[in-house]
Amino acid sequence: MEHDQLIVACDLGTTEFRVLVAAPSPEGGLTVLGAGSAEAAGFRDGDFVDVGSGSRAIAKAVRGAEASANVDIAGFCYGISGSHLRSLWARGQHKIGPNRRAVDARDVDAVLEKATSIAIPFDHAILASNPVSYTVDGIPGVVDPLDRPGSLLEVDAYLVTGSSSVQHNLEHTIEKSGYHAASWHIDALATASALLTPQERQEGVLLLDIGGLHTQWVIHRSGRIAGSGAVPWGGVHMTNDLAHGLRVSAAEAETIKRQRGLALRSLAEDVDPEVLFEEGEPDESPGLVAAILEPRLEEIISLVKRDMGQDFQQSLLHRGVVVTGGGSRCAGTEQLIEEVLSLPAQRRLAPLGLSGGRPLPEGQWATAVGLAFWALGGGQDAGAVGGPGEPPTRPKGWLGGLFRRR
């Protein structure tokens, strides 16, 4: 089956680089045509610390996607993550004129430009902007101000900034791999667009993505992003705790976590944690595994709660919590989240909006799918993006020329 338009997206994950080739489906979703992956290399905290090994790993993942989809790839959309990202609220104000008239698109663009014209940290650029609500002539809570009569337009916008140095280094490393860095988006926002339904985003929901070295969070309310952030703890730290407690290698601990991971002690026979300090290798019982993993996961969730601060309003999150990521696979994760956050929680790993095509390989593909949706223009509330020093803008016309069929 021939496709007029293909999308190529790359998820630069902590432990694995994943490249997805997809096409728009007639139903409005995506059809997966191919995928490739490679073990992450030279990559730490959302940045390449070894350009050479990082570029080779990217090239390996892209070549796998090329072979899988039977296309030649020239470039792709990629995700940005890491502790260099900062989020903040900004307010813009625009005078429509002395006489009241209907708000038009130029007024909306003008007020958004003023909201993004704020002082940000040195070497940072605005990577994403999302208008949350508008105010017209002092009347707040306007969702769409277009065609509403008024003389003064205001906007409350949610912005994400990131290091220009990191962004340039990401682009440089991708170019070194032999491919074009076509566009980018924030990982956490992309993941949310692939996993959350419009109803959940409208009614209020918290997405927790427990990755390898980071746990990212995104709050949606009234159909818009109302907060996002990350804490520097994730599944790798859970694995390390397990390796230390059971006195096994990290690889063995990862296998135990994936196959028999348990994050809630109440789901297993009670075990005295003192056995961890006895000589010899402890018994790998479910109770002992839970005694090791529960404190770390509880700490991660508590750190997320603290990081959310005033953005976390339980009464407005009517759809509770959706948890994803490799670190969420342990049994009992949802129950522990419910205990710490006092909200209903559910695990969701499979991306929404896929129809037909090839099945995705095993692993965490939600971010790659979200990036593909955003690149296509279908990601909900994906925000706007821009290069360092440039105003936020959506990519236009870059999809063409990024591939050719073999």
mmCIF file of C-alpha atoms in Angstrom:
data_model
loop_
_atom_site.group_PDB
_atom_site.id
_atom_site.type_symbol
_atom_site.label_atom_id
_atom_site.label_comp_id
_atom_site.label_asym_id
_atom_site.label_seq_id
_atom_site.Cartn_x
_atom_site.Cartn_y
_atom_site.Cartn_z
ATOM 1 C CA MET A 1 0.000 0.000 0.000
ATOM 2 C CA GLU A 2 1.402 3.362 -1.043
ATOM 3 C CA HIS A 3 1.317 6.318 1.338
ATOM 4 C CA ASP A 4 1.526 9.938 0.230
ATOM 5 C CA GLN A 5 3.042 11.129 3.488
ATOM 6 C CA LEU A 6 5.361 9.407 5.925
ATOM 7 C CA ILE A 7 6.359 10.517 9.404
ATOM 8 C CA VAL A 8 9.678 9.640 11.023
ATOM 9 C CA ALA A 9 10.087 10.181 14.775
ATOM 10 C CA CYS A 10 12.967 9.376 17.127
ATOM 11 C CA ASP A 11 12.642 8.876 20.879
ATOM 12 C CA LEU A 12 16.026 9.448 22.533
ATOM 13 C CA GLY A 13 15.401 7.408 25.663
ATOM 14 C CA THR A 14 17.668 6.839 28.640
ATOM 15 C CA THR A 15 18.315 3.200 27.809
ATOM 16 C CA GLU A 16 17.219 2.899 24.188
ATOM 17 C CA PHE A 17 16.867 4.995 21.032
ATOM 18 C CA ARG A 18 13.660 4.191 19.127
ATOM 19 C CA VAL A 19 12.812 5.285 15.576
ATOM 20 C CA LEU A 20 9.284 5.000 14.209
ATOM 21 C CA VAL A 21 8.106 5.257 10.596
ATOM 22 C CA ALA A 22 4.371 5.850 10.252
ATOM 23 C CA ALA A 23 1.754 7.259 7.907
ATOM 24 C CA PRO A 24 -1.585 9.001 8.488
ATOM 25 C CA SER A 25 -4.470 6.529 8.611
ATOM 26 C CA PRO A 26 -7.879 7.178 7.040
ATOM 27 C CA GLU A 27 -9.383 7.143 10.548
ATOM 28 C CA GLY A 28 -7.259 10.109 11.591
ATOM 29 C CA GLY A 29 -4.662 8.122 13.497
ATOM 30 C CA LEU A 30 -1.358 6.585 12.486
ATOM 31 C CA THR A 31 -0.406 3.410 10.669
ATOM 32 C CA VAL A 32 2.933 1.926 11.732
ATOM 33 C CA LEU A 33 5.099 1.041 8.734
ATOM 34 C CA GLY A 34 8.348 0.182 10.477
ATOM 35 C CA ALA A 35 10.467 0.650 13.564
ATOM 36 C CA GLY A 36 14.065 0.334 14.656
ATOM 37 C CA SER A 37 15.911 0.609 17.945
ATOM 38 C CA ALA A 38 19.391 0.568 19.404
ATOM 39 C CA GLU A 39 20.859 0.606 22.881
ATOM 40 C CA ALA A 40 21.407 4.193 23.990
ATOM 41 C CA ALA A 41 25.028 5.294 24.042
ATOM 42 C CA GLY A 42 26.795 8.490 25.061
ATOM 43 C CA PHE A 43 23.510 9.895 26.331
ATOM 44 C CA ARG A 44 22.834 11.153 29.849
ATOM 45 C CA ASP A 45 20.176 13.415 31.338
ATOM 46 C CA GLY A 46 18.766 14.340 27.942
ATOM 47 C CA ASP A 47 22.125 15.342 26.460
ATOM 48 C CA PHE A 48 24.891 13.662 24.494
ATOM 49 C CA VAL A 49 28.079 13.430 26.546
ATOM 50 C CA ASP A 50 29.813 11.409 23.809
ATOM 51 C CA VAL A 51 28.906 12.645 20.341
ATOM 52 C CA GLY A 52 30.684 9.813 18.536
ATOM 53 C CA SER A 53 29.034 6.881 20.289
ATOM 54 C CA GLY A 54 25.710 8.717 20.394
ATOM 55 C CA SER A 55 25.662 9.386 16.657
ATOM 56 C CA ARG A 56 26.542 5.756 15.912
ATOM 57 C CA ALA A 57 23.681 4.529 18.106
ATOM 58 C CA ILE A 58 21.248 6.881 16.347
ATOM 59 C CA ALA A 59 22.419 5.664 12.946
ATOM 60 C CA LYS A 60 21.931 2.039 14.013
ATOM 61 C CA ALA A 61 18.361 2.705 15.158
ATOM 62 C CA VAL A 62 17.508 4.606 11.966
ATOM 63 C CA ARG A 63 18.982 1.879 9.758
ATOM 64 C CA GLY A 64 16.775 -0.640 11.538
ATOM 65 C CA ALA A 65 13.720 1.512 10.836
ATOM 66 C CA GLU A 66 14.752 1.931 7.196
ATOM 67 C CA ALA A 67 15.025 -1.828 6.745
ATOM 68 C CA SER A 68 11.748 -2.451 8.557
ATOM 69 C CA ALA A 69 9.763 0.110 6.531
ATOM 70 C CA ASN A 70 11.704 -0.351 3.278
ATOM 71 C CA VAL A 71 12.389 3.369 2.919
ATOM 72 C CA ASP A 72 15.445 5.610 2.946
ATOM 73 C CA ILE A 73 15.250 8.168 5.750
ATOM 74 C CA ALA A 74 16.839 11.603 5.445
ATOM 75 C CA GLY A 75 15.717 13.139 8.743
ATOM 76 C CA PHE A 76 13.263 12.960 11.600
ATOM 77 C CA CYS A 77 11.477 14.683 14.456
ATOM 78 C CA TYR A 78 13.067 13.997 17.849
ATOM 79 C CA GLY A 79 12.236 14.493 21.505
ATOM 80 C CA ILE A 80 13.868 16.684 24.144
ATOM 81 C CA SER A 81 14.073 15.741 27.820
ATOM 82 C CA GLY A 82 16.346 16.251 30.809
ATOM 83 C CA SER A 83 16.827 18.322 33.930
ATOM 84 C CA HIS A 84 17.713 21.424 31.875
ATOM 85 C CA LEU A 85 14.019 21.869 31.049
ATOM 86 C CA ARG A 86 12.163 24.493 33.070
ATOM 87 C CA SER A 87 8.466 25.340 33.115
ATOM 88 C CA LEU A 88 6.825 28.624 34.040
ATOM 89 C CA TRP A 89 3.617 30.594 33.736
ATOM 90 C CA ALA A 90 3.495 33.810 31.745
ATOM 91 C CA ARG A 91 0.823 36.438 31.134
ATOM 92 C CA GLY A 92 0.434 38.533 28.018
ATOM 93 C CA GLN A 93 -1.733 41.599 27.422
ATOM 94 C CA HIS A 94 -2.764 43.128 24.104
ATOM 95 C CA LYS A 95 -4.892 46.221 23.497
ATOM 96 C CA ILE A 96 -7.289 45.554 20.661
ATOM 97 C CA GLY A 97 -8.079 49.230 20.222
ATOM 98 C CA PRO A 98 -9.968 52.164 21.695
ATOM 99 C CA ASN A 99 -13.194 50.850 20.207
ATOM 100 C CA ARG A 100 -14.514 47.391 20.986
ATOM 101 C CA ARG A 101 -14.330 44.981 18.035
ATOM 102 C CA ALA A 102 -14.233 41.225 17.403
ATOM 103 C CA VAL A 103 -10.963 39.510 18.316
ATOM 104 C CA ASP A 104 -9.194 38.123 15.245
ATOM 105 C CA ALA A 105 -6.235 35.793 14.667
ATOM 106 C CA ARG A 106 -3.765 38.693 14.602
ATOM 107 C CA ASP A 107 -4.839 39.711 18.104
ATOM 108 C CA VAL A 108 -4.355 36.151 19.374
ATOM 109 C CA ASP A 109 -0.891 35.961 17.795
ATOM 110 C CA ALA A 110 0.018 39.331 19.289
ATOM 111 C CA VAL A 111 -0.999 38.447 22.850
ATOM 112 C CA LEU A 112 0.826 35.103 22.659
ATOM 113 C CA GLU A 113 3.953 36.861 21.403
ATOM 114 C CA LYS A 114 3.814 39.213 24.383
ATOM 115 C CA ALA A 115 3.382 36.277 26.769
ATOM 116 C CA THR A 116 6.537 34.663 25.396
ATOM 117 C CA SER A 117 8.520 37.925 25.459
ATOM 118 C CA ILE A 118 9.660 37.416 29.031
ATOM 119 C CA ALA A 119 13.016 37.170 30.723
ATOM 120 C CA ILE A 120 14.295 33.586 30.783
ATOM 121 C CA PRO A 121 17.556 32.104 32.108
ATOM 122 C CA PHE A 122 20.759 32.733 30.196
ATOM 123 C CA ASP A 123 21.368 30.190 27.423
ATOM 124 C CA HIS A 124 17.729 29.105 27.535
ATOM 125 C CA ALA A 125 15.111 29.284 24.803
ATOM 126 C CA ILE A 126 11.361 28.778 24.813
ATOM 127 C CA LEU A 127 10.791 25.270 23.471
ATOM 128 C CA ALA A 128 7.035 24.994 23.988
ATOM 129 C CA SER A 129 4.204 27.405 24.703
ATOM 130 C CA ASN A 130 0.616 26.553 25.469
ATOM 131 C CA PRO A 131 -2.181 29.094 25.968
ATOM 132 C CA VAL A 132 -4.215 27.876 28.939
ATOM 133 C CA SER A 133 -6.941 30.523 29.192
ATOM 134 C CA TYR A 134 -7.826 33.951 27.860
ATOM 135 C CA THR A 135 -9.379 37.009 29.471
ATOM 136 C CA VAL A 136 -11.386 39.518 27.421
ATOM 137 C CA ASP A 137 -12.170 42.890 29.009
ATOM 138 C CA GLY A 138 -11.639 41.423 32.465
ATOM 139 C CA ILE A 139 -13.835 38.353 31.865
ATOM 140 C CA PRO A 140 -11.616 35.316 32.656
ATOM 141 C CA GLY A 141 -11.871 31.701 31.563
ATOM 142 C CA VAL A 142 -12.382 32.328 27.846
ATOM 143 C CA VAL A 143 -11.357 29.173 25.978
ATOM 144 C CA ASP A 144 -11.384 30.627 22.454
ATOM 145 C CA PRO A 145 -11.453 34.428 22.140
ATOM 146 C CA LEU A 146 -11.851 34.533 18.347
ATOM 147 C CA ASP A 147 -14.810 36.656 17.210
ATOM 148 C CA ARG A 148 -15.594 37.764 20.764
ATOM 149 C CA PRO A 149 -16.028 41.567 20.970
ATOM 150 C CA GLY A 150 -13.572 43.317 23.248
ATOM 151 C CA SER A 151 -10.970 46.038 23.670
ATOM 152 C CA LEU A 152 -8.383 44.225 25.852
ATOM 153 C CA LEU A 153 -7.164 40.647 25.355
ATOM 154 C CA GLU A 154 -5.062 38.786 27.940
ATOM 155 C CA VAL A 155 -3.668 35.254 28.020
ATOM 156 C CA ASP A 156 -2.227 32.949 30.663
ATOM 157 C CA ALA A 157 0.304 30.700 28.956
ATOM 158 C CA TYR A 158 2.330 27.731 30.114
ATOM 159 C CA LEU A 159 5.901 27.799 28.802
ATOM 160 C CA VAL A 160 8.713 25.259 28.764
ATOM 161 C CA THR A 161 12.268 26.497 28.336
ATOM 162 C CA GLY A 162 15.410 24.494 27.745
ATOM 163 C CA SER A 163 19.142 24.903 27.360
ATOM 164 C CA SER A 164 20.142 26.241 23.951
ATOM 165 C CA SER A 165 23.488 24.493 24.375
ATOM 166 C CA VAL A 166 21.834 21.113 24.904
ATOM 167 C CA GLN A 167 19.459 21.650 21.996
ATOM 168 C CA HIS A 168 22.328 22.593 19.674
ATOM 169 C CA ASN A 169 24.297 19.543 20.823
ATOM 170 C CA LEU A 170 21.337 17.245 20.148
ATOM 171 C CA GLU A 171 20.996 18.675 16.659
ATOM 172 C CA HIS A 172 24.752 18.419 16.073
ATOM 173 C CA THR A 173 24.878 14.766 17.161
ATOM 174 C CA ILE A 174 21.929 13.851 14.947
ATOM 175 C CA GLU A 175 23.555 15.577 11.979
ATOM 176 C CA LYS A 176 26.795 13.679 12.733
ATOM 177 C CA SER A 177 24.835 10.443 12.444
ATOM 178 C CA GLY A 178 24.128 11.320 8.816
ATOM 179 C CA TYR A 179 20.517 12.414 9.220
ATOM 180 C CA HIS A 180 18.718 15.747 9.325
ATOM 181 C CA ALA A 181 17.386 17.024 12.668
ATOM 182 C CA ALA A 182 14.104 18.204 11.186
ATOM 183 C CA SER A 183 12.147 19.304 14.244
ATOM 184 C CA TRP A 184 11.708 18.629 17.949
ATOM 185 C CA HIS A 185 9.147 18.483 20.723
ATOM 186 C CA ILE A 186 9.150 17.948 24.491
ATOM 187 C CA ASP A 187 9.163 14.225 25.351
ATOM 188 C CA ALA A 188 6.650 14.423 28.188
ATOM 189 C CA LEU A 189 4.133 16.384 26.109
ATOM 190 C CA ALA A 190 4.511 13.949 23.223
ATOM 191 C CA THR A 191 3.942 10.962 25.505
ATOM 192 C CA ALA A 192 0.796 12.577 26.886
ATOM 193 C CA SER A 193 -0.617 13.136 23.403
ATOM 194 C CA ALA A 194 -0.160 9.420 22.622
ATOM 195 C CA LEU A 195 -1.645 8.011 25.835
ATOM 196 C CA LEU A 196 -4.406 10.348 27.008
ATOM 197 C CA THR A 197 -7.891 10.560 25.537
ATOM 198 C CA PRO A 198 -9.555 13.919 24.794
ATOM 199 C CA GLN A 199 -12.065 13.194 27.568
ATOM 200 C CA GLU A 200 -9.291 12.638 30.113
ATOM 201 C CA ARG A 201 -7.532 15.839 29.125
ATOM 202 C CA GLN A 202 -10.803 17.736 29.396
ATOM 203 C CA GLU A 203 -11.850 16.369 32.791
ATOM 204 C CA GLY A 204 -8.418 16.575 34.409
ATOM 205 C CA VAL A 205 -5.702 13.921 34.477
ATOM 206 C CA LEU A 206 -2.117 13.451 35.634
ATOM 207 C CA LEU A 207 0.296 11.453 33.467
ATOM 208 C CA LEU A 208 3.300 9.867 35.201
ATOM 209 C CA ASP A 209 6.030 8.469 32.956
ATOM 210 C CA ILE A 210 8.508 6.460 35.047
ATOM 211 C CA GLY A 211 11.496 6.228 32.732
ATOM 212 C CA GLY A 212 15.018 4.993 33.283
ATOM 213 C CA LEU A 213 16.677 7.934 35.007
ATOM 214 C CA HIS A 214 13.757 10.378 35.163
ATOM 215 C CA THR A 215 10.093 10.381 36.048
ATOM 216 C CA GLN A 216 8.199 12.952 33.997
ATOM 217 C CA TRP A 217 4.755 14.309 34.801
ATOM 218 C CA VAL A 218 2.147 16.262 32.850
ATOM 219 C CA ILE A 219 -1.164 17.651 34.108
ATOM 220 C CA HIS A 220 -4.062 18.329 31.744
ATOM 221 C CA ARG A 221 -7.172 20.273 32.723
ATOM 222 C CA SER A 222 -9.974 21.647 30.553
ATOM 223 C CA GLY A 223 -8.310 20.136 27.503
ATOM 224 C CA ARG A 224 -5.034 22.008 27.995
ATOM 225 C CA ILE A 225 -1.671 21.483 29.634
ATOM 226 C CA ALA A 226 -1.718 22.852 33.172
ATOM 227 C CA GLY A 227 1.735 21.805 34.332
ATOM 228 C CA SER A 228 4.700 19.558 33.590
ATOM 229 C CA GLY A 229 8.052 18.651 35.056
ATOM 230 C CA ALA A 230 10.420 15.838 35.980
ATOM 231 C CA VAL A 231 12.384 14.427 38.894
ATOM 232 C CA PRO A 232 15.809 12.756 38.444
ATOM 233 C CA TRP A 233 14.764 9.315 39.678
ATOM 234 C CA GLY A 234 13.354 6.373 37.756
ATOM 235 C CA GLY A 235 13.436 2.684 36.985
ATOM 236 C CA VAL A 236 17.233 2.437 36.899
ATOM 237 C CA HIS A 237 17.372 3.495 40.543
ATOM 238 C CA MET A 238 14.835 0.804 41.411
ATOM 239 C CA THR A 239 16.998 -1.750 39.609
ATOM 240 C CA ASN A 240 20.126 -0.568 41.426
ATOM 241 C CA ASP A 241 18.371 -0.888 44.783
ATOM 242 C CA LEU A 242 17.316 -4.415 43.884
ATOM 243 C CA ALA A 243 20.838 -5.358 42.786
ATOM 244 C CA HIS A 244 22.316 -4.017 46.011
ATOM 245 C CA GLY A 245 19.687 -5.587 48.259
ATOM 246 C CA LEU A 246 19.727 -9.026 46.638
ATOM 247 C CA ARG A 247 23.480 -8.919 45.945
ATOM 248 C CA VAL A 248 23.089 -9.710 42.273
ATOM 249 C CA SER A 249 24.268 -7.993 39.098
ATOM 250 C CA ALA A 250 22.341 -5.083 37.602
ATOM 251 C CA ALA A 251 21.348 -7.293 34.659
ATOM 252 C CA GLU A 252 19.964 -9.966 36.997
ATOM 253 C CA ALA A 253 18.151 -7.330 39.041
ATOM 254 C CA GLU A 254 16.562 -5.903 35.889
ATOM 255 C CA THR A 255 15.322 -9.372 34.931
ATOM 256 C CA ILE A 256 13.874 -9.909 38.410
ATOM 257 C CA LYS A 257 12.177 -6.505 38.288
ATOM 258 C CA ARG A 258 10.626 -7.176 34.886
ATOM 259 C CA GLN A 259 9.502 -10.724 35.582
ATOM 260 C CA ARG A 260 8.691 -10.680 39.293
ATOM 261 C CA GLY A 261 8.739 -7.017 40.272
ATOM 262 C CA LEU A 262 6.443 -6.111 43.154
ATOM 263 C CA ALA A 263 6.170 -2.562 44.495
ATOM 264 C CA LEU A 264 3.711 -3.016 47.362
ATOM 265 C CA ARG A 265 4.564 -5.094 50.420
ATOM 266 C CA SER A 266 0.925 -5.652 51.348
ATOM 267 C CA LEU A 267 0.520 -7.811 48.223
ATOM 268 C CA ALA A 268 3.059 -10.382 49.441
ATOM 269 C CA GLU A 269 3.901 -12.324 52.562
ATOM 270 C CA ASP A 270 5.543 -10.018 55.070
ATOM 271 C CA VAL A 271 9.334 -10.268 55.250
ATOM 272 C CA ASP A 272 11.641 -8.757 57.848
ATOM 273 C CA PRO A 273 13.940 -6.310 55.954
ATOM 274 C CA GLU A 274 16.698 -7.215 58.433
ATOM 275 C CA VAL A 275 17.473 -10.253 56.260
ATOM 276 C CA LEU A 276 19.089 -7.804 53.829
ATOM 277 C CA PHE A 277 21.898 -7.310 56.331
ATOM 278 C CA GLU A 278 22.576 -10.993 56.944
ATOM 279 C CA GLU A 279 25.494 -12.802 55.325
ATOM 280 C CA GLY A 280 24.966 -14.674 52.085
ATOM 281 C CA GLU A 281 22.545 -14.016 49.243
ATOM 282 C CA PRO A 282 19.012 -13.198 50.442
ATOM 283 C CA ASP A 283 16.095 -15.261 49.173
ATOM 284 C CA GLU A 284 14.482 -13.565 46.149
ATOM 285 C CA SER A 285 10.993 -13.870 47.610
ATOM 286 C CA PRO A 286 8.155 -11.559 46.486
ATOM 287 C CA GLY A 287 8.013 -10.082 49.963
ATOM 288 C CA LEU A 288 11.694 -9.177 49.937
ATOM 289 C CA VAL A 289 11.521 -7.758 46.407
ATOM 290 C CA ALA A 290 8.603 -5.573 47.508
ATOM 291 C CA ALA A 291 10.458 -4.532 50.677
ATOM 292 C CA ILE A 292 13.246 -3.200 48.440
ATOM 293 C CA LEU A 293 11.199 -1.621 45.637
ATOM 294 C CA GLU A 294 8.346 -0.038 47.580
ATOM 295 C CA PRO A 295 10.437 2.569 49.470
ATOM 296 C CA ARG A 296 12.156 3.750 46.279
ATOM 297 C CA LEU A 297 8.965 3.989 44.244
ATOM 298 C CA GLU A 298 7.171 5.709 47.112
ATOM 299 C CA GLU A 299 10.031 8.222 47.256
ATOM 300 C CA ILE A 300 9.781 8.853 43.503
ATOM 301 C CA ILE A 301 6.034 9.475 43.693
ATOM 302 C CA SER A 302 6.482 11.750 46.712
ATOM 303 C CA LEU A 303 9.159 13.746 44.880
ATOM 304 C CA VAL A 304 6.802 14.151 41.927
ATOM 305 C CA LYS A 305 4.075 15.383 44.275
ATOM 306 C CA ARG A 306 6.470 17.949 45.723
ATOM 307 C CA ASP A 307 7.651 18.988 42.245
ATOM 308 C CA MET A 308 4.069 19.566 41.096
ATOM 309 C CA GLY A 309 3.514 22.059 43.907
ATOM 310 C CA GLN A 310 0.469 24.250 43.327
ATOM 311 C CA ASP A 311 -0.133 22.668 39.912
ATOM 312 C CA PHE A 312 -1.334 19.547 41.756
ATOM 313 C CA GLN A 313 -4.991 20.065 42.645
ATOM 314 C CA GLN A 314 -6.651 16.744 43.429
ATOM 315 C CA SER A 315 -10.188 18.089 43.173
ATOM 316 C CA LEU A 316 -9.602 19.084 39.533
ATOM 317 C CA LEU A 317 -8.104 15.749 38.422
ATOM 318 C CA HIS A 318 -11.368 13.881 37.945
ATOM 319 C CA ARG A 319 -9.767 11.160 35.798
ATOM 320 C CA GLY A 320 -7.002 10.477 38.286
ATOM 321 C CA VAL A 321 -3.568 9.246 37.241
ATOM 322 C CA VAL A 322 -2.337 7.415 34.142
ATOM 323 C CA VAL A 323 1.067 5.837 34.749
ATOM 324 C CA THR A 324 3.388 4.557 32.028
ATOM 325 C CA GLY A 325 7.049 3.833 31.369
ATOM 326 C CA GLY A 326 9.287 0.861 32.054
ATOM 327 C CA GLY A 327 9.438 1.668 35.755
ATOM 328 C CA SER A 328 5.664 1.273 36.058
ATOM 329 C CA ARG A 329 5.556 -2.418 35.163
ATOM 330 C CA CYS A 330 5.973 -3.714 38.719
ATOM 331 C CA ALA A 331 2.806 -5.148 40.243
ATOM 332 C CA GLY A 332 1.322 -2.866 42.860
ATOM 333 C CA THR A 333 2.497 0.354 41.205
ATOM 334 C CA GLU A 334 -1.020 1.702 40.702
ATOM 335 C CA GLN A 335 -2.037 0.919 44.280
ATOM 336 C CA LEU A 336 1.042 2.663 45.674
ATOM 337 C CA ILE A 337 0.329 5.744 43.553
ATOM 338 C CA GLU A 338 -3.229 5.775 44.868
ATOM 339 C CA GLU A 339 -1.949 5.643 48.454
ATOM 340 C CA VAL A 340 0.539 8.497 47.997
ATOM 341 C CA LEU A 341 -1.530 10.816 45.773
ATOM 342 C CA SER A 342 -5.034 9.867 46.969
ATOM 343 C CA LEU A 343 -6.206 9.535 43.369
ATOM 344 C CA PRO A 344 -7.334 6.540 41.289
ATOM 345 C CA ALA A 345 -4.530 5.257 39.071
ATOM 346 C CA GLN A 346 -4.252 3.014 36.034
ATOM 347 C CA ARG A 347 -1.312 1.741 34.004
ATOM 348 C CA ARG A 348 -1.317 2.404 30.260
ATOM 349 C CA LEU A 349 1.537 1.333 28.007
ATOM 350 C CA ALA A 350 0.017 0.932 24.539
ATOM 351 C CA PRO A 351 -0.288 4.185 22.542
ATOM 352 C CA LEU A 352 -3.729 5.254 21.355
ATOM 353 C CA GLY A 353 -4.672 6.154 17.800
ATOM 354 C CA LEU A 354 -2.847 3.368 15.939
ATOM 355 C CA SER A 355 -4.710 1.473 13.233
ATOM 356 C CA GLY A 356 -3.489 -1.272 10.943
ATOM 357 C CA GLY A 357 0.106 -1.564 9.867
ATOM 358 C CA ARG A 358 2.780 -3.488 11.711
ATOM 359 C CA PRO A 359 2.668 -4.250 15.425
ATOM 360 C CA LEU A 360 5.115 -2.232 17.475
ATOM 361 C CA PRO A 361 8.137 -4.097 18.839
ATOM 362 C CA GLU A 362 8.218 -4.842 22.549
ATOM 363 C CA GLY A 363 9.160 -1.826 24.633
ATOM 364 C CA GLN A 364 8.063 1.708 25.404
ATOM 365 C CA TRP A 365 6.910 3.321 22.153
ATOM 366 C CA ALA A 366 4.426 5.897 23.440
ATOM 367 C CA THR A 367 6.875 8.806 23.179
ATOM 368 C CA ALA A 368 7.855 7.936 19.601
ATOM 369 C CA VAL A 369 4.185 7.643 18.638
ATOM 370 C CA GLY A 370 3.428 10.968 20.331
ATOM 371 C CA LEU A 371 6.263 12.652 18.457
ATOM 372 C CA ALA A 372 4.887 11.256 15.201
ATOM 373 C CA PHE A 373 1.402 12.573 16.006
ATOM 374 C CA TRP A 374 2.831 15.979 16.817
ATOM 375 C CA ALA A 375 4.947 16.080 13.652
ATOM 376 C CA LEU A 376 1.847 15.284 11.660
ATOM 377 C CA GLY A 377 -0.064 17.999 13.462
ATOM 378 C CA GLY A 378 -2.380 15.585 15.238
ATOM 379 C CA GLY A 379 -0.943 15.730 18.769
ATOM 380 C CA GLN A 380 -3.428 17.400 21.126
ATOM 381 C CA ASP A 381 -2.102 20.456 22.946
ATOM 382 C CA ALA A 382 1.373 19.757 21.652
ATOM 383 C CA GLY A 383 2.221 23.438 22.017
ATOM 384 C CA ALA A 384 4.438 25.449 19.709
ATOM 385 C CA VAL A 385 8.155 25.079 19.221
ATOM 386 C CA GLY A 386 11.021 27.226 18.039
ATOM 387 C CA GLY A 387 14.744 27.158 17.711
ATOM 388 C CA PRO A 388 17.027 28.967 20.159
ATOM 389 C CA GLY A 389 16.390 32.684 19.898
ATOM 390 C CA GLU A 390 13.410 32.191 17.597
ATOM 391 C CA PRO A 391 9.719 32.734 18.385
ATOM 392 C CA PRO A 392 7.671 29.557 18.822
ATOM 393 C CA THR A 393 6.346 28.171 15.560
ATOM 394 C CA ARG A 394 4.913 24.971 14.221
ATOM 395 C CA PRO A 395 6.976 23.203 11.540
ATOM 396 C CA LYS A 396 5.611 23.682 8.065
ATOM 397 C CA GLY A 397 6.435 21.684 4.999
ATOM 398 C CA TRP A 398 9.414 19.839 6.446
ATOM 399 C CA LEU A 399 7.938 16.347 6.146
ATOM 400 C CA GLY A 400 8.459 16.240 2.429
ATOM 401 C CA GLY A 401 11.933 15.134 1.431
ATOM 402 C CA LEU A 402 12.680 13.280 4.663
ATOM 403 C CA PHE A 403 12.349 9.876 3.033
ATOM 404 C CA ARG A 404 12.125 8.077 -0.248
ATOM 405 C CA ARG A 405 10.786 4.625 -1.009
ATOM 406 C CA ARG A 406 13.261 1.983 -2.041
#
